[in-house]
Amino acid sequence: MSRRSPKRRKKGAPHSGTFIRRKAFSPECLYPLFGHLDHLHPEYEIYDWNRKSQFIDFAYITPFGRFGIECDGFQSHVKDMDREKFSYSLNRETFLTAMGWKMMHFSFDDIQNRPEVCRMLLQMVIGPCMIRNVTTNSAAISAAVMEKEVLRLAWRLNRWIRPKDVTDHLDVDFRTARKWLRSLVQKGCLSPIARGKDIRYYELKEGSLEHI
């Protein structure tokens, strides 16, 4: 975790529920995913369209994108909300999106009891940005990382996936696309669909989302 955040941090009581939620998020969700907490800034200050100071629970600021992470407790989130605050929270989210942030929200229940769900969703959001940043040459990226992107593509298509879909999306040749698809079959993520003697399509299998 960065010790010198580029923005000032909000002062908060160490015993507060908000502090505890944020304290739990880093070791339970982020560290197991990346193996480090570089580029992570807790209590990161941002400004809204009126130049009003606000704080994001965590800012993950990297060469491949700016990600805002909010850790929400059910009771405090509902208790402190009224119609005006509800409207502001939606407008704030849209404004941050327009300013180039990718925002993610996690409940404290999931952080505490289901951190694997948080890790899966974090990887689904951040992973594609990491891939695009590394290089346009997919050969420089590990096959395991690219296979995850193929699975994400299959979920977005919401139908069977063809080698051509992979070649169009990832700008690789047919043989590379077919190799990744076959590897995913061997790992139990896809099922091949044959027409005659040739395999033309691949379908997602139950449980494939766990591999993304």
XYZ file of C-alpha atoms in Angstrom:
212
model
C 0.000 0.000 0.000
C 1.348 3.400 -0.851
C 2.542 5.231 2.230
C 2.358 8.589 0.543
C -1.028 9.048 -1.002
C -1.086 11.805 -3.626
C -4.151 13.269 -1.931
C -4.776 14.040 1.710
C -6.630 11.395 3.687
C -9.837 11.857 5.589
C -9.540 11.749 9.341
C -11.541 8.888 10.837
C -11.844 7.081 14.136
C -9.877 3.816 14.069
C -12.680 2.048 15.921
C -15.436 3.078 13.525
C -17.306 0.603 11.349
C -16.052 2.365 8.231
C -12.440 2.015 9.363
C -12.924 -1.694 10.102
C -14.475 -2.331 6.669
C -11.576 -0.651 4.903
C -9.019 -2.362 7.127
C -10.442 -5.758 6.152
C -10.617 -5.109 2.418
C -6.896 -4.900 1.603
C -5.675 -8.219 3.069
C -8.831 -10.200 2.270
C -9.514 -9.081 -1.287
C -6.695 -7.147 -2.928
C -3.501 -8.700 -1.615
C -4.372 -12.333 -2.504
C -5.247 -11.181 -6.018
C -2.127 -9.162 -6.870
C 0.410 -10.242 -4.243
C 1.133 -6.619 -3.281
C -0.648 -3.372 -2.431
C 1.300 -1.079 -4.736
C -0.708 1.750 -6.303
C -3.383 1.449 -3.577
C -4.350 4.693 -1.804
C -6.835 4.569 1.100
C -9.136 7.539 1.738
C -8.310 9.167 -1.585
C -9.586 12.707 -2.042
C -11.487 13.618 -5.192
C -13.658 16.592 -6.187
C -17.152 16.662 -7.637
C -18.511 18.975 -10.340
C -18.894 21.774 -7.744
C -15.274 21.293 -6.605
C -16.619 19.822 -3.370
C -14.124 17.561 -1.620
C -15.105 13.882 -1.323
C -13.245 10.710 -0.397
C -13.094 7.303 -2.050
C -12.459 4.415 0.358
C -9.673 3.113 -1.886
C -8.146 4.438 -5.084
C -6.186 1.920 -7.137
C -4.204 4.158 -9.489
C -2.125 2.335 -12.064
C -0.600 2.965 -15.491
C -3.538 1.050 -16.981
C -6.408 2.830 -15.245
C -7.920 4.552 -12.231
C -10.179 2.366 -10.110
C -12.314 3.573 -7.208
C -13.321 1.019 -4.580
C -16.065 1.655 -2.024
C -16.743 -0.604 0.986
C -20.356 -0.197 2.116
C -21.981 -1.412 5.296
C -25.687 -2.136 4.995
C -26.874 -0.417 8.168
C -24.795 2.741 7.834
C -25.484 3.024 4.103
C -29.258 2.795 4.548
C -29.423 4.811 7.768
C -27.542 7.805 6.377
C -29.373 7.909 3.032
C -32.208 10.284 2.081
C -33.582 11.299 -1.323
C -31.123 14.147 -1.782
C -28.117 12.028 -0.788
C -29.362 9.209 -3.000
C -29.494 11.521 -6.026
C -26.086 12.955 -5.209
C -24.504 9.511 -4.916
C -25.757 8.551 -8.370
C -24.588 11.825 -9.916
C -21.214 11.489 -8.197
C -20.754 8.013 -9.629
C -21.619 9.197 -13.142
C -19.300 12.199 -12.807
C -16.381 10.006 -11.704
C -17.040 7.694 -14.647
C -16.891 10.694 -16.971
C -13.581 11.667 -15.369
C -12.077 8.293 -16.234
C -12.658 6.334 -13.032
C -13.952 2.771 -12.920
C -15.981 2.514 -9.726
C -16.637 -0.675 -7.769
C -18.774 -1.229 -4.673
C -18.507 -4.088 -2.211
C -20.599 -4.820 0.851
C -18.933 -5.449 4.184
C -20.807 -8.761 4.370
C -19.034 -9.948 1.219
C -15.662 -8.563 2.293
C -15.916 -10.373 5.620
C -17.713 -13.585 4.652
C -17.301 -13.984 0.889
C -13.964 -12.375 -0.072
C -13.616 -14.799 -2.994
C -16.609 -13.074 -4.639
C -14.901 -9.697 -4.234
C -11.657 -11.063 -5.684
C -13.473 -12.563 -8.664
C -15.241 -9.281 -9.454
C -12.078 -7.223 -8.951
C -10.213 -9.446 -11.383
C -13.043 -9.227 -13.915
C -12.925 -5.412 -13.824
C -9.167 -4.822 -13.557
C -7.848 -7.801 -15.551
C -8.854 -6.655 -19.057
C -7.293 -3.230 -18.459
C -4.024 -4.873 -17.416
C -4.036 -7.006 -20.559
C -4.605 -4.066 -22.906
C -1.839 -2.096 -21.208
C 0.901 -4.720 -21.323
C 1.265 -4.784 -25.087
C -0.674 -5.109 -28.271
C 1.358 -8.251 -28.962
C -0.571 -11.027 -27.223
C 2.458 -13.353 -27.397
C 4.024 -11.324 -24.572
C 1.119 -12.128 -22.265
C 0.808 -15.466 -20.519
C -1.662 -17.935 -21.999
C -3.440 -18.230 -18.647
C -4.217 -14.507 -18.626
C -5.456 -14.574 -22.209
C -7.657 -17.580 -21.527
C -9.403 -15.594 -18.807
C -10.089 -12.876 -21.354
C -11.519 -15.490 -23.733
C -13.889 -16.633 -20.971
C -14.951 -13.039 -20.313
C -15.657 -12.663 -24.028
C -17.781 -15.815 -24.003
C -19.850 -14.481 -21.094
C -20.393 -11.151 -22.848
C -21.480 -12.851 -26.079
C -24.074 -14.871 -24.141
C -23.937 -17.604 -26.785
C -21.472 -20.120 -28.177
C -18.027 -18.769 -29.028
C -15.996 -19.402 -32.205
C -12.284 -19.050 -32.919
C -13.238 -16.122 -35.159
C -14.758 -14.312 -32.179
C -11.432 -14.653 -30.375
C -9.356 -13.555 -33.368
C -11.542 -10.485 -33.907
C -11.543 -9.495 -30.233
C -7.892 -10.159 -29.333
C -6.232 -9.668 -32.728
C -4.547 -13.075 -32.790
C -4.338 -15.695 -35.526
C -6.731 -18.628 -35.875
C -4.298 -21.233 -34.533
C -3.673 -19.248 -31.340
C -7.391 -18.713 -30.785
C -8.109 -22.410 -31.278
C -5.263 -23.354 -28.911
C -6.742 -21.206 -26.123
C -10.230 -22.596 -26.704
C -8.966 -26.177 -26.619
C -7.060 -25.457 -23.431
C -10.261 -24.163 -21.833
C -12.004 -27.374 -22.878
C -9.310 -29.395 -21.102
C -9.752 -27.257 -17.986
C -13.491 -27.938 -17.954
C -14.579 -24.393 -18.792
C -15.916 -24.988 -22.321
C -17.650 -27.787 -24.196
C -16.864 -28.291 -27.911
C -19.751 -28.433 -30.378
C -19.095 -30.384 -33.565
C -20.732 -30.161 -36.974
C -19.822 -33.253 -38.865
C -16.215 -34.079 -38.104
C -15.150 -30.540 -37.266
C -15.555 -28.584 -34.041
C -17.118 -25.261 -34.940
C -18.268 -23.751 -31.645
C -17.665 -23.879 -27.906
C -20.171 -23.451 -25.102
C -19.633 -22.289 -21.545
C -19.915 -24.973 -18.894
C -21.380 -24.549 -15.453
C -18.766 -23.250 -13.042
C -16.690 -21.529 -15.729
C -17.177 -18.152 -14.043
C -14.966 -19.340 -11.176
C -11.995 -19.455 -13.577
C -12.273 -15.828 -14.676
